[in-house]
Coordinates of C-alpha atoms in Angstrom, one line a residue:
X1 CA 73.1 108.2 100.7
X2 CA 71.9 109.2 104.1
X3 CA 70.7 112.6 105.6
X4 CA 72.7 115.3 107.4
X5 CA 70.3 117.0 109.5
X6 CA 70.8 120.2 111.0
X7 CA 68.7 121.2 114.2
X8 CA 68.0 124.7 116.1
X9 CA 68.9 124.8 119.4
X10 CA 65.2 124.0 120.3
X11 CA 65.4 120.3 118.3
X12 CA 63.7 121.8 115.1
X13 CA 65.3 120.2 112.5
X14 CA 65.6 123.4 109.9
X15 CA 68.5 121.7 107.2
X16 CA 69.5 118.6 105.1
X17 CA 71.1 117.1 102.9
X18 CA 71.9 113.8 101.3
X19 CA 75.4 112.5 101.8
X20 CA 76.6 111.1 98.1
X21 CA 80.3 109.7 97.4
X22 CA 82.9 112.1 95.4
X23 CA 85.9 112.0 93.9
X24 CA 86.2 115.5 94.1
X25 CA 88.6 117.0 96.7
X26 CA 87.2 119.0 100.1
X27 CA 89.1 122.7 101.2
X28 CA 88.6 123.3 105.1
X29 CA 89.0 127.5 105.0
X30 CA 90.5 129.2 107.6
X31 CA 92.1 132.2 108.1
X32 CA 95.1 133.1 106.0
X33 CA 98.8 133.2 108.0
X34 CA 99.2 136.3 109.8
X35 CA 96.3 137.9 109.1
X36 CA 95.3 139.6 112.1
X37 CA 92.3 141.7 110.8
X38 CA 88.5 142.0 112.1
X39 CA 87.7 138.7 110.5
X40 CA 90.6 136.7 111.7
X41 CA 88.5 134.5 114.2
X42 CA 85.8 134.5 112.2
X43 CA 86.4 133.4 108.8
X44 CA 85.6 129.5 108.4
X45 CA 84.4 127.5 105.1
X46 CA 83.8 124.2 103.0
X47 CA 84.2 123.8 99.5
X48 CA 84.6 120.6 97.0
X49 CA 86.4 120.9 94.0
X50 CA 85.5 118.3 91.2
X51 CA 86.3 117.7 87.7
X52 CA 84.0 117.5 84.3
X53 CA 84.6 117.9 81.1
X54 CA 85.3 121.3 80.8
X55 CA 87.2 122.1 83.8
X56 CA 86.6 122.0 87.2
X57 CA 83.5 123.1 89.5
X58 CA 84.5 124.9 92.9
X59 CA 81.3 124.7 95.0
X60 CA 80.8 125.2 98.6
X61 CA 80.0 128.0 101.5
X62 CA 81.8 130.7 103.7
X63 CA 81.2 132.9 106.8
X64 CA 82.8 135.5 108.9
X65 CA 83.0 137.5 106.1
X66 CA 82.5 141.4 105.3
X67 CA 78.7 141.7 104.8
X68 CA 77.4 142.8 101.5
X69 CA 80.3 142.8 99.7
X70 CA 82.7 141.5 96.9
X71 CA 86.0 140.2 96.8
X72 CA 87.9 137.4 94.9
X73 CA 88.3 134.1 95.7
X74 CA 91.0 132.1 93.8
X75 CA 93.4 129.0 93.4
X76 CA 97.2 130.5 94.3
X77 CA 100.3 128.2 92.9
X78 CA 102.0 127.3 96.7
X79 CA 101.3 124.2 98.4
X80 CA 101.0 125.1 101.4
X81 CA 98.9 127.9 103.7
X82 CA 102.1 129.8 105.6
X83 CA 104.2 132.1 105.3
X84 CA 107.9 132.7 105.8
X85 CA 109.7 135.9 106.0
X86 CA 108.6 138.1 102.9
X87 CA 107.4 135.0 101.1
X88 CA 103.8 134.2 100.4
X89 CA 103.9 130.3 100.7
X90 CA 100.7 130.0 99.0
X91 CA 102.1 131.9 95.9
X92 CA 100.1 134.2 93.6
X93 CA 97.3 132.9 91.1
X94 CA 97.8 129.3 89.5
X95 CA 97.9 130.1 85.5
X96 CA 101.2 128.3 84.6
X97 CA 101.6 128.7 80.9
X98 CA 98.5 130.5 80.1
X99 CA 98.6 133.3 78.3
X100 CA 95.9 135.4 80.8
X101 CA 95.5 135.0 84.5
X102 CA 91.9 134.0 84.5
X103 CA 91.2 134.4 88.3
X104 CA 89.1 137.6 88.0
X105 CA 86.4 135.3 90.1
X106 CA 84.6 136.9 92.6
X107 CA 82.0 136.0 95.8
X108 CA 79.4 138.3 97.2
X109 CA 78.3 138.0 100.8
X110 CA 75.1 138.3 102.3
X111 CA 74.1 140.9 104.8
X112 CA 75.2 138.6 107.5
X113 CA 78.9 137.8 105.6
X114 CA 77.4 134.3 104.3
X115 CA 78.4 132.9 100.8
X116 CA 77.2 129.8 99.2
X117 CA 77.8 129.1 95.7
X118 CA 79.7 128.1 92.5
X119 CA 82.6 128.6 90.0
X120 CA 83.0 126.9 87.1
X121 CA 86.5 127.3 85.8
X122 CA 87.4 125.5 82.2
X123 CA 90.7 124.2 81.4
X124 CA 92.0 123.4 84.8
X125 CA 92.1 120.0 86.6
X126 CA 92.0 118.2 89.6
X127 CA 95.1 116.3 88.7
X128 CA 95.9 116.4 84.8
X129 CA 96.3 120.0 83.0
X130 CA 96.6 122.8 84.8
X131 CA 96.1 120.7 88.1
X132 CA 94.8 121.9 91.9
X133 CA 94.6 119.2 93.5
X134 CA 96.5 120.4 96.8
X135 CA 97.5 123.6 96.2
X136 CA 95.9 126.9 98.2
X137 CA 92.3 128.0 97.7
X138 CA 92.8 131.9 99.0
X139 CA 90.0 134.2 99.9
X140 CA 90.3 138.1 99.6
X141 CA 88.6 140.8 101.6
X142 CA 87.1 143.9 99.0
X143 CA 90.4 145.7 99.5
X144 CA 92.6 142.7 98.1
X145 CA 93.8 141.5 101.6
X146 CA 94.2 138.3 101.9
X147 CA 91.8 136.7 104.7
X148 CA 91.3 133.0 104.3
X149 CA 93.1 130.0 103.1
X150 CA 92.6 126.4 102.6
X151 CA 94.6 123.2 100.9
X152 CA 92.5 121.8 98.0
X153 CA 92.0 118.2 99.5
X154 CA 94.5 116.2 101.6
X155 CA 97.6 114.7 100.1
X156 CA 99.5 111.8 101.0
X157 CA 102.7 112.3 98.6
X158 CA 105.2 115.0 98.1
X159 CA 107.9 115.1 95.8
X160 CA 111.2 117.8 95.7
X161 CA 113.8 118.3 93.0
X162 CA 116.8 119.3 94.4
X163 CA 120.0 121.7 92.6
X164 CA 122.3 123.7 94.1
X165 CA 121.8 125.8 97.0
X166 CA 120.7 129.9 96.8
X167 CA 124.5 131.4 96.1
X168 CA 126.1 128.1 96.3
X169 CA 129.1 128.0 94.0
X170 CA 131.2 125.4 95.2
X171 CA 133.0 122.5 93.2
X172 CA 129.4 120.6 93.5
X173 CA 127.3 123.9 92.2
X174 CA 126.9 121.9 88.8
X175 CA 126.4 118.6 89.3
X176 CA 124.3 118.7 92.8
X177 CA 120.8 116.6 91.7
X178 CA 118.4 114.5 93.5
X179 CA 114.6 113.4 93.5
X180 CA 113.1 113.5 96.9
X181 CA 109.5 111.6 98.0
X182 CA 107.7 112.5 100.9
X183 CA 104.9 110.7 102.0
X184 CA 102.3 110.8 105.0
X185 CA 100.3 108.4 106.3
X186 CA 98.7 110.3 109.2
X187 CA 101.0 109.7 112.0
X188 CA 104.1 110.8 110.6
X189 CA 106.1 111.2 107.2
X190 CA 108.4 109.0 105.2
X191 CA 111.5 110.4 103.4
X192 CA 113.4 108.4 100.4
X193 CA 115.2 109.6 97.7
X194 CA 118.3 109.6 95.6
X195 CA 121.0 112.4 95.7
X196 CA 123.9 112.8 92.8
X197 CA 126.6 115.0 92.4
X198 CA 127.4 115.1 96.1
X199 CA 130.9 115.4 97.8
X200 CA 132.6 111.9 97.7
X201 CA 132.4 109.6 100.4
X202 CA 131.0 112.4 103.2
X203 CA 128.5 113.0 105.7
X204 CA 126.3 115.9 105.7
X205 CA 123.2 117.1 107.1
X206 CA 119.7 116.7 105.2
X207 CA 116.8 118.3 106.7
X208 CA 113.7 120.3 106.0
X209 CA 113.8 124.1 107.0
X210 CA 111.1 126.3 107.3
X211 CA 111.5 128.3 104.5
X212 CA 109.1 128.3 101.4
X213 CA 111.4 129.5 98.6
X214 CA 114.7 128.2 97.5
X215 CA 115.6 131.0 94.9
X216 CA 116.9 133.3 98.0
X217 CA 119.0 132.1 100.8
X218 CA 117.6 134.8 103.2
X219 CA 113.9 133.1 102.8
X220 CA 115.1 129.2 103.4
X221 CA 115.5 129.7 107.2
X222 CA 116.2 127.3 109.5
X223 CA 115.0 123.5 110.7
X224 CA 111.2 123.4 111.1
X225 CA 109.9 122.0 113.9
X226 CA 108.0 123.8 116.8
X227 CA 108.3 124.2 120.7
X228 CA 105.5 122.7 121.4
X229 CA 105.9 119.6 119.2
X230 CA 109.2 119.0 120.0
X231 CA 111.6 119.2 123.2
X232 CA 114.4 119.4 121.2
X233 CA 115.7 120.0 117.4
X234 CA 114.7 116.5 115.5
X235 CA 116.6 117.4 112.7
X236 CA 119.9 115.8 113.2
X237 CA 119.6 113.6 110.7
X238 CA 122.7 112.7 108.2
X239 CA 123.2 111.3 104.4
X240 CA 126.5 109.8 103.3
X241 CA 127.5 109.4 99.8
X242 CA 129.2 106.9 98.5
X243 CA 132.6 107.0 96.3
X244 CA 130.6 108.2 93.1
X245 CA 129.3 111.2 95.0
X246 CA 125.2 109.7 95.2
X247 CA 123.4 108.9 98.2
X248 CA 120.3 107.3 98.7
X249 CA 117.8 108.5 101.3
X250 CA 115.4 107.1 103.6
X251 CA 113.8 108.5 106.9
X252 CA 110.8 108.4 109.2
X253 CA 109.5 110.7 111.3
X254 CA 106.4 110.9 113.5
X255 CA 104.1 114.2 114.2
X256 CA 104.8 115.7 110.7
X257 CA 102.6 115.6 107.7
X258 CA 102.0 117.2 104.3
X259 CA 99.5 119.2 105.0
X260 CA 98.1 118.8 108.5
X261 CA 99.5 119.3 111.7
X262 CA 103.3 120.5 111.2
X263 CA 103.0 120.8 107.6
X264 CA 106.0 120.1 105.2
X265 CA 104.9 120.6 102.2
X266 CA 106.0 123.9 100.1
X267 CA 108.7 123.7 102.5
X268 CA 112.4 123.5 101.8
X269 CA 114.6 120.3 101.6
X270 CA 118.3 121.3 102.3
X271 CA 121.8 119.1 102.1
X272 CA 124.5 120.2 103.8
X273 CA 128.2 119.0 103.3
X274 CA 130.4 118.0 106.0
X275 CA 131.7 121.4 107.0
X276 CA 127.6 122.5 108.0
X277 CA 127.8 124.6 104.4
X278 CA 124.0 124.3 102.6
X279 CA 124.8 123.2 99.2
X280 CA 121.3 121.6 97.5
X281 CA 118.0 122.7 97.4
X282 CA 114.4 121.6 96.8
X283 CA 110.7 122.6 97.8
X284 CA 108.5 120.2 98.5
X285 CA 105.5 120.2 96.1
X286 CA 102.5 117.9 96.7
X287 CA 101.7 115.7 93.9
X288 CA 99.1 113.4 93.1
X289 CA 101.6 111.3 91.4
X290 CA 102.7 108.1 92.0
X291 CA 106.6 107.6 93.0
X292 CA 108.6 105.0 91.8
X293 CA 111.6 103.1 94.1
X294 CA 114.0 101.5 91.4
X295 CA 116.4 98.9 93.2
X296 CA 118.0 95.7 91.3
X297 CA 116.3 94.3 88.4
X298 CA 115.1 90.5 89.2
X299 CA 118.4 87.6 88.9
X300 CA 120.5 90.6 87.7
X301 CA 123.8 89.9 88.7
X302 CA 125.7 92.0 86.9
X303 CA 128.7 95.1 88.2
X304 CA 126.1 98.0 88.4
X305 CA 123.7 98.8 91.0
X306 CA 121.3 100.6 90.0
X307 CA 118.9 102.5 91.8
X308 CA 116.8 105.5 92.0
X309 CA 113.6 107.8 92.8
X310 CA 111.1 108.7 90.0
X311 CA 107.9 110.4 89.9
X312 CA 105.3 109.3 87.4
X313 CA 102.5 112.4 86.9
X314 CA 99.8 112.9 84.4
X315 CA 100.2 116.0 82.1
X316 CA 97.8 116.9 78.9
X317 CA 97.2 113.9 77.1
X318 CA 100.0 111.6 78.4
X319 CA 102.5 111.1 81.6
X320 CA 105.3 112.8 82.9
X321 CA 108.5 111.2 83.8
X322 CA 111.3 112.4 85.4
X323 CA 113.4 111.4 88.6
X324 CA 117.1 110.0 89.6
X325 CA 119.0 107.0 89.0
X326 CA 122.3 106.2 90.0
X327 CA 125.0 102.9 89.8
X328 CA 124.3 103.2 86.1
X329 CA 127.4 102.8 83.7
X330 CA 129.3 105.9 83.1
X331 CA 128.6 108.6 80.5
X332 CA 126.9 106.5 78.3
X333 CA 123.2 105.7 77.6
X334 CA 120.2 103.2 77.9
X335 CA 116.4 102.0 77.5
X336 CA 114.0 103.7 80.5
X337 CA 110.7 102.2 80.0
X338 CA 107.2 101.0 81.8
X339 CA 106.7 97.4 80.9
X340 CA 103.5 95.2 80.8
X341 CA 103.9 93.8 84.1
X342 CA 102.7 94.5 87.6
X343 CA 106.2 93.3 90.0
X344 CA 109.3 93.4 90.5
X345 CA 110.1 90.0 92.3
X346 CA 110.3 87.4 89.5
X347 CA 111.8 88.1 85.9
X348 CA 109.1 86.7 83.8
X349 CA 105.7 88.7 85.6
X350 CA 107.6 92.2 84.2
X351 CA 106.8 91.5 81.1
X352 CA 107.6 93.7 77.7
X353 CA 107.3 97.3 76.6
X354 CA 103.7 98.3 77.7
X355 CA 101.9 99.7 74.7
X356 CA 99.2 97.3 74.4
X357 CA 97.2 97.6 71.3
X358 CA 99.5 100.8 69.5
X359 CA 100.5 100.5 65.8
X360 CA 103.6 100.5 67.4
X361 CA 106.4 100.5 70.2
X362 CA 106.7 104.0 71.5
X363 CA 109.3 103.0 74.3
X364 CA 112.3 104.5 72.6
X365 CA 112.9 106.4 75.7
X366 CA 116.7 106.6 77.4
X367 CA 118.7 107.7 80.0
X368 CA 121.9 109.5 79.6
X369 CA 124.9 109.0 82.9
X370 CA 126.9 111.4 83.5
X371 CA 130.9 110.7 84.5
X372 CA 129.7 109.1 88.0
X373 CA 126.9 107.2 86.4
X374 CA 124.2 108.9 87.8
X375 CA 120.8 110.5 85.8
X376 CA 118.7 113.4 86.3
X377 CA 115.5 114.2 83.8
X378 CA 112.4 114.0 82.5
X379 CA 110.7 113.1 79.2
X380 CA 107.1 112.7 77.9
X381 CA 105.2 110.2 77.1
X382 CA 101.9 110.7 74.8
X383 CA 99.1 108.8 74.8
X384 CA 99.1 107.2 78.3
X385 CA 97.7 108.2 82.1
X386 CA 98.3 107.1 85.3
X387 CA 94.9 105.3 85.3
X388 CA 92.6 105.9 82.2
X389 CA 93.6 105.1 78.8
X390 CA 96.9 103.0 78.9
X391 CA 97.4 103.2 82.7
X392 CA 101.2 102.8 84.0
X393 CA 100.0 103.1 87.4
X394 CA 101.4 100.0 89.4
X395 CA 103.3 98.8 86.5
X396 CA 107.3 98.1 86.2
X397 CA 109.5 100.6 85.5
X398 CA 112.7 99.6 83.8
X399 CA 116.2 100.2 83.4
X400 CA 118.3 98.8 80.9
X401 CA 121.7 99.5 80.5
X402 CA 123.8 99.9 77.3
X403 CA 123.8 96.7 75.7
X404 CA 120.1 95.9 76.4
X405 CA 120.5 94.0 79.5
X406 CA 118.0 94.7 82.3
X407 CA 119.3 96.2 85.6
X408 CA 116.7 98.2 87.5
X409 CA 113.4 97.7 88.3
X410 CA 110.5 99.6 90.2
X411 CA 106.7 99.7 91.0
X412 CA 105.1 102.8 89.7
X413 CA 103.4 103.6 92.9
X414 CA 102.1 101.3 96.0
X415 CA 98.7 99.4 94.9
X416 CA 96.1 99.1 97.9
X417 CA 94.0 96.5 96.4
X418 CA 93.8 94.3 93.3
X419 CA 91.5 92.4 91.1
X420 CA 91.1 89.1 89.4
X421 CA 88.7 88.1 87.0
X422 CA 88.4 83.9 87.3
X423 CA 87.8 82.1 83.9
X424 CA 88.7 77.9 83.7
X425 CA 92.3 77.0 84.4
X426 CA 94.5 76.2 81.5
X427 CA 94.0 73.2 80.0
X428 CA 91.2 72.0 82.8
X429 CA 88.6 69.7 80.2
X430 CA 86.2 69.3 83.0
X431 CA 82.6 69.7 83.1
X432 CA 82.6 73.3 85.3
X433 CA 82.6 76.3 84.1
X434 CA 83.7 78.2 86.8
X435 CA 84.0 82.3 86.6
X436 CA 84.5 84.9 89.3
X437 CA 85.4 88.0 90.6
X438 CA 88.2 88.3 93.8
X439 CA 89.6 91.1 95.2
X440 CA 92.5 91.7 97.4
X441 CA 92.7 94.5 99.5
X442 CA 96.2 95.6 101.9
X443 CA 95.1 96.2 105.2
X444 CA 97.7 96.9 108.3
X445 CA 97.9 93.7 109.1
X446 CA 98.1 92.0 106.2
X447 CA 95.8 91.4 102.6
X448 CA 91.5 90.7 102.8
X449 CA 90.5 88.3 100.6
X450 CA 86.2 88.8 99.2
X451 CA 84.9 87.6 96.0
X452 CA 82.7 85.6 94.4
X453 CA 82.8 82.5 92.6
X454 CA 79.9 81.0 90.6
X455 CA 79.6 77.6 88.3
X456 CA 81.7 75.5 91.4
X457 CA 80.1 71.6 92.8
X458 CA 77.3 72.3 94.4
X459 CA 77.5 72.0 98.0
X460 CA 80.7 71.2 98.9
X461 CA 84.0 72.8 99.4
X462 CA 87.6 73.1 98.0
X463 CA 90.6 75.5 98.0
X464 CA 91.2 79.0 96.5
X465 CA 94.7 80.1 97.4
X466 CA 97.4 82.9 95.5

């Protein structure tokens, strides 16, 4: 709610503007990879892109640009603002499905090359249908070049699907699947996922190259990192599989991020086998999803050991999921489904099938091993979000195998704070009638505890504990 107050370089204050909270996303413009033109050093912007009800709003201002002119300005499908080889790693316009490209938007500069102004484009999203949120915002010169580019807001989660490699046809060319999640958290990024169809009981390499496409071998390139990050190659890091052919993955690295400094995302995630030969696969697309880490269902003691990665995303009307599970029994089938409570630590908080107030139990969902016991896929679920109407988000996730019996359980994403609404204590008869409002918030070093808490003694004190 404050003032941002621009001065001249004699003190005169000659701009403002009153800060106000958003929950739109911000682009920083620059200018685009390998563009070398007139404008290179000169190009800079801001914009905000936030959602309504018909779409989303693109508002913000440019400079360094041709004067007087006009030239398009659009959202591109690539994650990421570099390019490798012949590859464009922003991609080319962001329709999907649609039937019509509809980026025919244009800006128009000023006699000095200043723009400031606004697009409205309906049926997108920031993170629903047809969704933005951290993919790259190009701008064009009036020839079509491509001068500017910018990451629609800053994420903090990555996902890749791995397959086979470019030309890999190996014994594994079939069966190679795997869910990868990559997360930053601004001094480095986190690895973890879950691998199938791998070699049995090896070693390989997994790494992230600096390619952006993994439908051409000759565009994957080599490990990414740079000179003057590193002394020396970090990527000698290994997977090994276990007797079924799965791995599970997880690494840490510092100085690498999404979408920062030494970006990874719309890079490439390769697996090599034992021999150094690339066999999987998968770009790493920025999500603003929430991941899922399944380990061992609560006092399940049974043969199978099931775990897995799964991403949880919000599509048109309901939520997206799709991931990989291992240690489940082989080729056979079982219940997948988000249940009413919020861990995975004690049997009786996870609660039933989450469907609230429906007419009825839609959690007919399954799974499906193959001959190792391991799962790859995705299905669709109507009706709910990630954090509107029916929200999953910090839910359990849970696997059941054949005959019912629960095995796996997961979080659907990593809560930062929490909320609980006091009312009187079963069975309390007292004369109080307490109510309240707490709130638990992570912090690095622990949780914060604030609330309030009306209806208590007056003037005295007593305990409030979790």
């Amino acid at each position: 709610g404050r003032a941002v107050v621009v001065h001249d370089d004699d003190g005169t204050r000659v701009a403002c503007g009153l800060l106000e909270s958003s929950s739109g996303e911000i682009i920083s413009l620059s200018s685009y990879p390998e563009y070398t033109g007139d404008y290179n050093s000169t190009i800079a912007g801001t914009f905000v892109v936030t959602q309504n009800d018909d779409g989303i709003t693109i508002t913000g201002t440019m400079g360094g640009l041709e004067s007087t002119s006009t030239a398009g300005y659009h959202v591109h499908d690539g994650y990421v603002c570099e390019n490798y080889a012949d590859v464009q790693g922003p991609g080319g316009h962001y329709y999907d499905d649609m039937s019509v490209d509809p980026w025919t938007t244009t800006y128009t500069t000023n006699s000095d090359g200043y723009f400031n102004g606004t697009l409205q484009m309906d049926a997108f999203s920031l993170y629903d249908s047809y969704p933005v949120a951290y993919r790259a915002f190009v701008v064009h010169l009036s020839d079509g070049t491509r001068a500017g580019c910018g990451i629609i807001g800053t994420p903090t989660t990555g996902v890749a699907s791995l397959e086979a490699y470019p030309g890999y046809s190996g014994d594994y060319s079939d069966s190679i699947a795997g869910t990868v999640a990559v997360t930053s958290d601004g001094t480095g990024i986190t690895l973890t996922g879950t691998v199938t169809g791998l070699p049995k009981e090896e070693t390989g390499g997994f790494h992230v190259h600096y390619g952006v496409s993994c439908d051409d071998a000759d565009y994957v390139g080599g490990h990414y990192y740079t000179s003057s990050g590193w002394d020396s190659d970090p990527w000698t890091t290994t997977y090994t599989s276990d007797v079924n052919g799965t791995a599970s993955i997880s690494l840490a690295f510092e100085k690498f991020s999404l979408s920062g400094e030494y970006p990874v995302a719309g890079r490439a995630i390769v697996l090599h086998d034992s021999s150094g030969s690339r066999i999987a696969c998968g770009l790493i697309g920025s999500t603003p999803g929430e991941v899922v880490s399944m380990s061992a269902y609560p006092s399940y003691s049974g043969n199978s050991n099931v775990d897995g990665t799964v991403l949880i995303t919000q599509r048109n009307g309901g939520v997206n999921i799709s991931g990989t599970l291992r240690g489940l029994e082989a080729s056979t089938t079982g219940g997948f489904h988000i249940h009413s409570g919020y861990t995975c630590d004690d049997a009786d908080g996870v609660g039933g099938h989450y469907y609230d107030d429906m007419s009825s139990d839609p959690w007919t969902t399954t799974w499906y091993s193959d001959s190792e016991g391991a799962y790859t896929g995705t299905f669709f679920m109507s009706d709910f979000s990630l954090y509107n109407s029916y929200p999953t988000a910090y839910r359990a996730l849970v696997v059941h195998l054949n005959g019912g019996t629960r095995a796996g359980c997961g979080i659907i994403g990593t809560p930062t704070k929490s909320v609980a609404t006091l009312g009187s204590y079963p069975g309390y008869t007292g004369d109080l009638v307490v109510n309240g409002t707490v709130g638990v918030f992570a912090s690095s070093t622990g949780i914060e505890v604030v609330g309030t808490v009306v209806g208590l003694t007056t003037t005295t004190s007593g305990g409030i504990h979790i």
